[in-house]
PDB file of C-alpha atoms and ligand atoms in Angstrom:
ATOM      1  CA  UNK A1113       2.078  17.109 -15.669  1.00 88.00           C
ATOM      2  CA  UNK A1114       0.366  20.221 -15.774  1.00 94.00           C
ATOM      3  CA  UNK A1115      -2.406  20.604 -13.492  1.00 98.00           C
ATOM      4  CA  UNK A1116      -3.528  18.725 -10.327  1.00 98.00           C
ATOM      5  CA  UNK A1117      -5.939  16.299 -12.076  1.00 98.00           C
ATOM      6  CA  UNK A1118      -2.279  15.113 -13.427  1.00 98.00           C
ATOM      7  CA  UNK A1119      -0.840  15.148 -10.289  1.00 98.00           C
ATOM      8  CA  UNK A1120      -3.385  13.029  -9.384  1.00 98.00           C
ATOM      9  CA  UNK A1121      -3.620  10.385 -12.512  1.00 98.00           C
ATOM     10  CA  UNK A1122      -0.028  10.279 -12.432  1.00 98.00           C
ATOM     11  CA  UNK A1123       0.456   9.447  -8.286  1.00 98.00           C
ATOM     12  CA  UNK A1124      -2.795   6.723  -9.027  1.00 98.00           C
ATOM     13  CA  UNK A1125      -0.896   4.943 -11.328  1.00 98.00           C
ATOM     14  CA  UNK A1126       2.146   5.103  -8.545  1.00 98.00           C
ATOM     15  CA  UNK A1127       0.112   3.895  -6.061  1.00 98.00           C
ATOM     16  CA  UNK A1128      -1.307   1.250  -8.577  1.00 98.00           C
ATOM     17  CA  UNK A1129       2.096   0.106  -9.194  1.00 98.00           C
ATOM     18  CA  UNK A1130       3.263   0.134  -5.397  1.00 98.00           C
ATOM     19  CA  UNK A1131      -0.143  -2.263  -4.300  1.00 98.00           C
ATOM     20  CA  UNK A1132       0.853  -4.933  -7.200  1.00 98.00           C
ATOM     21  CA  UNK A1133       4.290  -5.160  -6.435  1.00 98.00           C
ATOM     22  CA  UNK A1134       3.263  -5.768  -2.767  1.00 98.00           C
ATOM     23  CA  UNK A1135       1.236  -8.850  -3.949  1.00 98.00           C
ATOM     24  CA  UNK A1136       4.804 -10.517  -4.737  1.00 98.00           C
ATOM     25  CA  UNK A1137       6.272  -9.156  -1.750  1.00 97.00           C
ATOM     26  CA  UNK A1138       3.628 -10.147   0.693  1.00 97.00           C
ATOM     27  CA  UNK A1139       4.089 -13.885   0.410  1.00 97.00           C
ATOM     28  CA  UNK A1140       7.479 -13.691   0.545  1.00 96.00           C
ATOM     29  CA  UNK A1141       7.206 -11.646   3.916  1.00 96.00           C
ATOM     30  CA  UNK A1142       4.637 -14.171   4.914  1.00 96.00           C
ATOM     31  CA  UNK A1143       7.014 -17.118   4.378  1.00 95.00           C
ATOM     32  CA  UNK A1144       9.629 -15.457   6.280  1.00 94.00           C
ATOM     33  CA  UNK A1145       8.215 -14.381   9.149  1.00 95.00           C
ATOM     34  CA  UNK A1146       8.886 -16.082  12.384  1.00 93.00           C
ATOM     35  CA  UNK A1147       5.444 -16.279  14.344  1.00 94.00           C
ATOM     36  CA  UNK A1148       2.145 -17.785  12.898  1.00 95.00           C
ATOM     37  CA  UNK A1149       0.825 -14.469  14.236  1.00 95.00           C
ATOM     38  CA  UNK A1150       3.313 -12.061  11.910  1.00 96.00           C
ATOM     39  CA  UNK A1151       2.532 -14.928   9.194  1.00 97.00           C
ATOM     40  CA  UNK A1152      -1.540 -14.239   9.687  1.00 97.00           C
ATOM     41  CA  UNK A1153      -0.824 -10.317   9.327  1.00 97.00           C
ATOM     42  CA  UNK A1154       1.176 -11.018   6.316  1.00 97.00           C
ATOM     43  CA  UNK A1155      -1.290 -12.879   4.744  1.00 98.00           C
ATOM     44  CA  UNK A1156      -4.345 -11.246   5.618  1.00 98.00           C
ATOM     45  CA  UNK A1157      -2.916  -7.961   4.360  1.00 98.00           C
ATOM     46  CA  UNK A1158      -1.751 -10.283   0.832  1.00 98.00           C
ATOM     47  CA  UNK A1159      -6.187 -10.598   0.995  1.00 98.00           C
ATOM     48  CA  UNK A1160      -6.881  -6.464   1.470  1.00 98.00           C
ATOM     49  CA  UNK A1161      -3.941  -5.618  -0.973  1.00 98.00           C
ATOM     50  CA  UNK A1162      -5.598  -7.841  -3.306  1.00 98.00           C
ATOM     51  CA  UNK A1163      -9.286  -5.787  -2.414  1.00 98.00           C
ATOM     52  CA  UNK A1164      -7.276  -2.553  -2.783  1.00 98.00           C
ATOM     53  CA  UNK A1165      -6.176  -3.191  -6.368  1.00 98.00           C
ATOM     54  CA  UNK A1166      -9.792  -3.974  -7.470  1.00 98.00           C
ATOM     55  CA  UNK A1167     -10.604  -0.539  -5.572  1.00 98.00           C
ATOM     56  CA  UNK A1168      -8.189   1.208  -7.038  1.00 98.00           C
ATOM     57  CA  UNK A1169      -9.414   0.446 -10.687  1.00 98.00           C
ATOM     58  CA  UNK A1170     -12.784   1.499  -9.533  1.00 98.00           C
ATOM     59  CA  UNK A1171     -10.992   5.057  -8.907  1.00 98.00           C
ATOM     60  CA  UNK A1172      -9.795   4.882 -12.669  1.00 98.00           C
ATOM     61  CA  UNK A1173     -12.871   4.357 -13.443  1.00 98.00           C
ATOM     62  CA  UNK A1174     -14.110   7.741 -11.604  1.00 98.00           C
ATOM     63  CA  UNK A1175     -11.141   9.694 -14.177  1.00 98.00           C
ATOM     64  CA  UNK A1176     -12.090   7.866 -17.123  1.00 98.00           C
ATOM     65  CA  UNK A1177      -8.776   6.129 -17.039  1.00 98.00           C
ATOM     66  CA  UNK A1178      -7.289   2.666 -17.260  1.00 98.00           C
ATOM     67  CA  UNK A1179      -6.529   0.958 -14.667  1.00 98.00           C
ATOM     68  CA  UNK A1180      -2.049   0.731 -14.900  1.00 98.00           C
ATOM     69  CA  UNK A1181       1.277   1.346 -13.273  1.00 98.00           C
ATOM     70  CA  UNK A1182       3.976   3.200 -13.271  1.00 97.00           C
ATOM     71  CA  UNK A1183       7.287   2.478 -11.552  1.00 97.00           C
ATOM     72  CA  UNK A1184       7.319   3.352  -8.488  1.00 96.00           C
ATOM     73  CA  UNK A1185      11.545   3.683  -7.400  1.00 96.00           C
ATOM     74  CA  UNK A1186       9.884   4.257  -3.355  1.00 97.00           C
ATOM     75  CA  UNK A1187       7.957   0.977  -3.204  1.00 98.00           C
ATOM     76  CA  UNK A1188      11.001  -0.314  -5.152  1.00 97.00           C
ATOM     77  CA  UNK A1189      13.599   0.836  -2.763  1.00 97.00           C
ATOM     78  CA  UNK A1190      11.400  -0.573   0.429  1.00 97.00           C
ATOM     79  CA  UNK A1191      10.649  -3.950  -0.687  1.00 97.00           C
ATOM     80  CA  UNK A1192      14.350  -4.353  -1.445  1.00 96.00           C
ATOM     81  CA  UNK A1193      15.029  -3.268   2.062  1.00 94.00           C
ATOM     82  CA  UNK A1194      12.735  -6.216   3.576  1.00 93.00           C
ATOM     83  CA  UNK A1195      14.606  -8.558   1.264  1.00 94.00           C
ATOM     84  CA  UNK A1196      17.855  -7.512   2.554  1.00 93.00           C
ATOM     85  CA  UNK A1197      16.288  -7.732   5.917  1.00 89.00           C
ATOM     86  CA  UNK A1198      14.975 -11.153   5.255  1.00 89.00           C
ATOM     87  CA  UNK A1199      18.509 -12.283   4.609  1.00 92.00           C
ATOM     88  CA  UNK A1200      20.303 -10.532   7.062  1.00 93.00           C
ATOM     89  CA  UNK A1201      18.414 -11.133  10.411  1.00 93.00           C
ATOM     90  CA  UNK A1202      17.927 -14.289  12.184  1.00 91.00           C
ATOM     91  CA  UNK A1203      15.874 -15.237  15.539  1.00 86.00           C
ATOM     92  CA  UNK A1204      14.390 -12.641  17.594  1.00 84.00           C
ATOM     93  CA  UNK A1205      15.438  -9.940  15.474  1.00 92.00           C
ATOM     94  CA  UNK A1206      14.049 -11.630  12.348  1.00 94.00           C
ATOM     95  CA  UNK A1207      10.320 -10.766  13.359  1.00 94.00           C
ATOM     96  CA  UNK A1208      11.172  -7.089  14.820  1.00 94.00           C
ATOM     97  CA  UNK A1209      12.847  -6.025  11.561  1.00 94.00           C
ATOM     98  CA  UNK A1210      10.530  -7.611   9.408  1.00 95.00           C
ATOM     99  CA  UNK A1211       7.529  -5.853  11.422  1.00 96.00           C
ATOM    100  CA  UNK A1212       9.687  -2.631  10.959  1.00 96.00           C
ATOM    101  CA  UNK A1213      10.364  -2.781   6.901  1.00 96.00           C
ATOM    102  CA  UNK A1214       6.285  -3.346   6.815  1.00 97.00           C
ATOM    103  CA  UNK A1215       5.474  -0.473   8.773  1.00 97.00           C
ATOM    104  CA  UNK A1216       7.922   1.653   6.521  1.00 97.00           C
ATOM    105  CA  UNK A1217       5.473   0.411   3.646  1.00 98.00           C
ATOM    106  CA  UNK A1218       2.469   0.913   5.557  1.00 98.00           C
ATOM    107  CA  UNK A1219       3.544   4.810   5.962  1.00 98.00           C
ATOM    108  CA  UNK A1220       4.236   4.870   2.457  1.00 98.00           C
ATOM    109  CA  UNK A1221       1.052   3.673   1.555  1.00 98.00           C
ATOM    110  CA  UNK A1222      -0.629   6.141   3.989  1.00 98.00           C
ATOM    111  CA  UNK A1223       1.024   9.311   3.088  1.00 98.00           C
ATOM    112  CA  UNK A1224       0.473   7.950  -0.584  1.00 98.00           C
ATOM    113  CA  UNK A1225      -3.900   7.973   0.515  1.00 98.00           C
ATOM    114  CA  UNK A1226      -3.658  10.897   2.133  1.00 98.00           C
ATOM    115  CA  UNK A1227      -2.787  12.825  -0.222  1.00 98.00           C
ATOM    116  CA  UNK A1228      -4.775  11.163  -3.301  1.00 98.00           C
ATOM    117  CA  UNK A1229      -8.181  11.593  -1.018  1.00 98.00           C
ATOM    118  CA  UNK A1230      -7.484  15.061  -0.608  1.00 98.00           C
ATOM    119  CA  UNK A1231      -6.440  15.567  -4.296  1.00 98.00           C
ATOM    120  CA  UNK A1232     -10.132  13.951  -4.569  1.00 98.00           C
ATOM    121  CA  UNK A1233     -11.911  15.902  -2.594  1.00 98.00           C
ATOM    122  CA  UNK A1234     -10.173  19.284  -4.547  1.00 98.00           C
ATOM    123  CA  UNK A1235     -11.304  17.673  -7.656  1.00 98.00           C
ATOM    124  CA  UNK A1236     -14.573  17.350  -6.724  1.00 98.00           C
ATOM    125  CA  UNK A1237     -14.226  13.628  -7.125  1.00 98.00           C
ATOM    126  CA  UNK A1238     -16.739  12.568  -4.114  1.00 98.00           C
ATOM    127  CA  UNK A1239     -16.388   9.029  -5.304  1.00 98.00           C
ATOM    128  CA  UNK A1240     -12.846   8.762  -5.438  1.00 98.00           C
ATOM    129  CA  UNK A1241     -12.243  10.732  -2.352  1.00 98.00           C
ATOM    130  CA  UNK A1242     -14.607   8.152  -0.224  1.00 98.00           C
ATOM    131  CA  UNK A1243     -12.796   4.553  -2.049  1.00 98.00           C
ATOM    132  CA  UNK A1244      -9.517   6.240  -1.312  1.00 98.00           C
ATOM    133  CA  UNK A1245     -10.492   6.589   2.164  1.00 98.00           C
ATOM    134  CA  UNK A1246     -11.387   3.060   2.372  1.00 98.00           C
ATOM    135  CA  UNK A1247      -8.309   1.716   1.381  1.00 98.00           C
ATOM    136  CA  UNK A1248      -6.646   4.483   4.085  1.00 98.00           C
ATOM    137  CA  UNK A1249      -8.342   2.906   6.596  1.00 98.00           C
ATOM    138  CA  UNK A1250      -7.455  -0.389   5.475  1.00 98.00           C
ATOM    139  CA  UNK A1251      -3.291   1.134   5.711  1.00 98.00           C
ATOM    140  CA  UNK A1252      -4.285   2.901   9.198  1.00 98.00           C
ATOM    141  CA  UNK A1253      -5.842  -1.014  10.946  1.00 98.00           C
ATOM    142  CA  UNK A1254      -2.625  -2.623   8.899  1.00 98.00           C
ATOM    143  CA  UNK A1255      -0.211  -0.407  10.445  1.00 98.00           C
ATOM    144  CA  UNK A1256      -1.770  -0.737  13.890  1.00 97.00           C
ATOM    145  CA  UNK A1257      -2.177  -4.439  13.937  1.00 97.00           C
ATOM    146  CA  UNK A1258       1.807  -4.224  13.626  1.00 97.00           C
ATOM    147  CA  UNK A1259       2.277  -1.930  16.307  1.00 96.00           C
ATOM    148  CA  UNK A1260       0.565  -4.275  18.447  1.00 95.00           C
ATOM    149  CA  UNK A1261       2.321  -7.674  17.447  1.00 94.00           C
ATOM    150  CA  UNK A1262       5.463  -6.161  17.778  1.00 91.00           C
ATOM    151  CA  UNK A1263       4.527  -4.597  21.371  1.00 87.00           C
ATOM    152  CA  UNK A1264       3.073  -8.501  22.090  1.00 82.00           C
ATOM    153  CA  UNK A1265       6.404  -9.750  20.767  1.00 68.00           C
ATOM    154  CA  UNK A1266       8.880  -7.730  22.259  1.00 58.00           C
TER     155      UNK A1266
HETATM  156 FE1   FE B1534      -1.884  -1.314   0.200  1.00 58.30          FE
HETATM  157 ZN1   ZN B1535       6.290   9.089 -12.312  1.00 58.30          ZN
HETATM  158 FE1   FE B1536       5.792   6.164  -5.463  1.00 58.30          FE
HETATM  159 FE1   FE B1537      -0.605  -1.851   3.102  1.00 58.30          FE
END
């Protein structure tokens, strides 16, 4: 990794990597959580992961790549903390922590578009830099539809 178009093919393919794990995660979350309103957010943000992905292979396609992963140890190290959260927490503290190991994913997955759209943008990539920014905003509403439920909740 040489030169910032790297940089940037290289943290795609991490992000790529981080949105399909989340696909197996999500449900899981979804089944855990104790609300039917945590349970909606978990499975309406299963639906926009599943819209990122196929926007994400559109910004492949902008780099004359294909669309893969590669491992991704932070995603990795998060989801495993909302499984040990899953099995550690009970009742009222079952939702809270739950809401707070998806907002550490949500940052993740914001810092993650922040700096690919601005990689973008450097690169002259005017495509790539306005899906990127799509799927941003899709992170930013996730992240603040959390905040909310777990100022609703609390
Ligand atoms: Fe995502
Ligand atoms: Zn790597
Ligand atoms: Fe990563
Ligand atoms: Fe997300």
């Amino acid at each position: 990794m040489k030169t910032l178009a790297d940089a940037f093919h290289h943290t795609l393919k991490d992000i790529y990597y981080a949105e399909n794990a989340l696909t197996k995660a999500l449900p899981k979350m979804a089944k855990a959580a104790p609300t039917t309103e945590l349970k909606k957010a978990f499975d309406d943000h299963l639906e926009d992961t599943k819209e990122q992905i196929k926007i994400l292979k559109k910004v492949f396609a902008t780099i004359d790549a294909k669309p893969e992963g590669e491992k991704c140890d932070a995603i990795e190290g998060l989801i495993k903390e909302g499984e040990s959260v899953m099995e550690e927490a009970s009742g009222k503290a079952l939702g809270a922590a739950l809401i707070g190991a998806a907002q550490a994913v949500e940052h993740y997955e914001i810092a993650r578009y922040g700096t690919l759209r601005q990689w973008a943008k450097e690169l002259k990539n005017e495509e790539g830099h306005e899906l990127l920014t799509q799927i941003l905003d899709m992170e930013k509403a996730a992240n603040a539809k959390l905040t909310g439920i777990a100022v609703t909740e609390a």
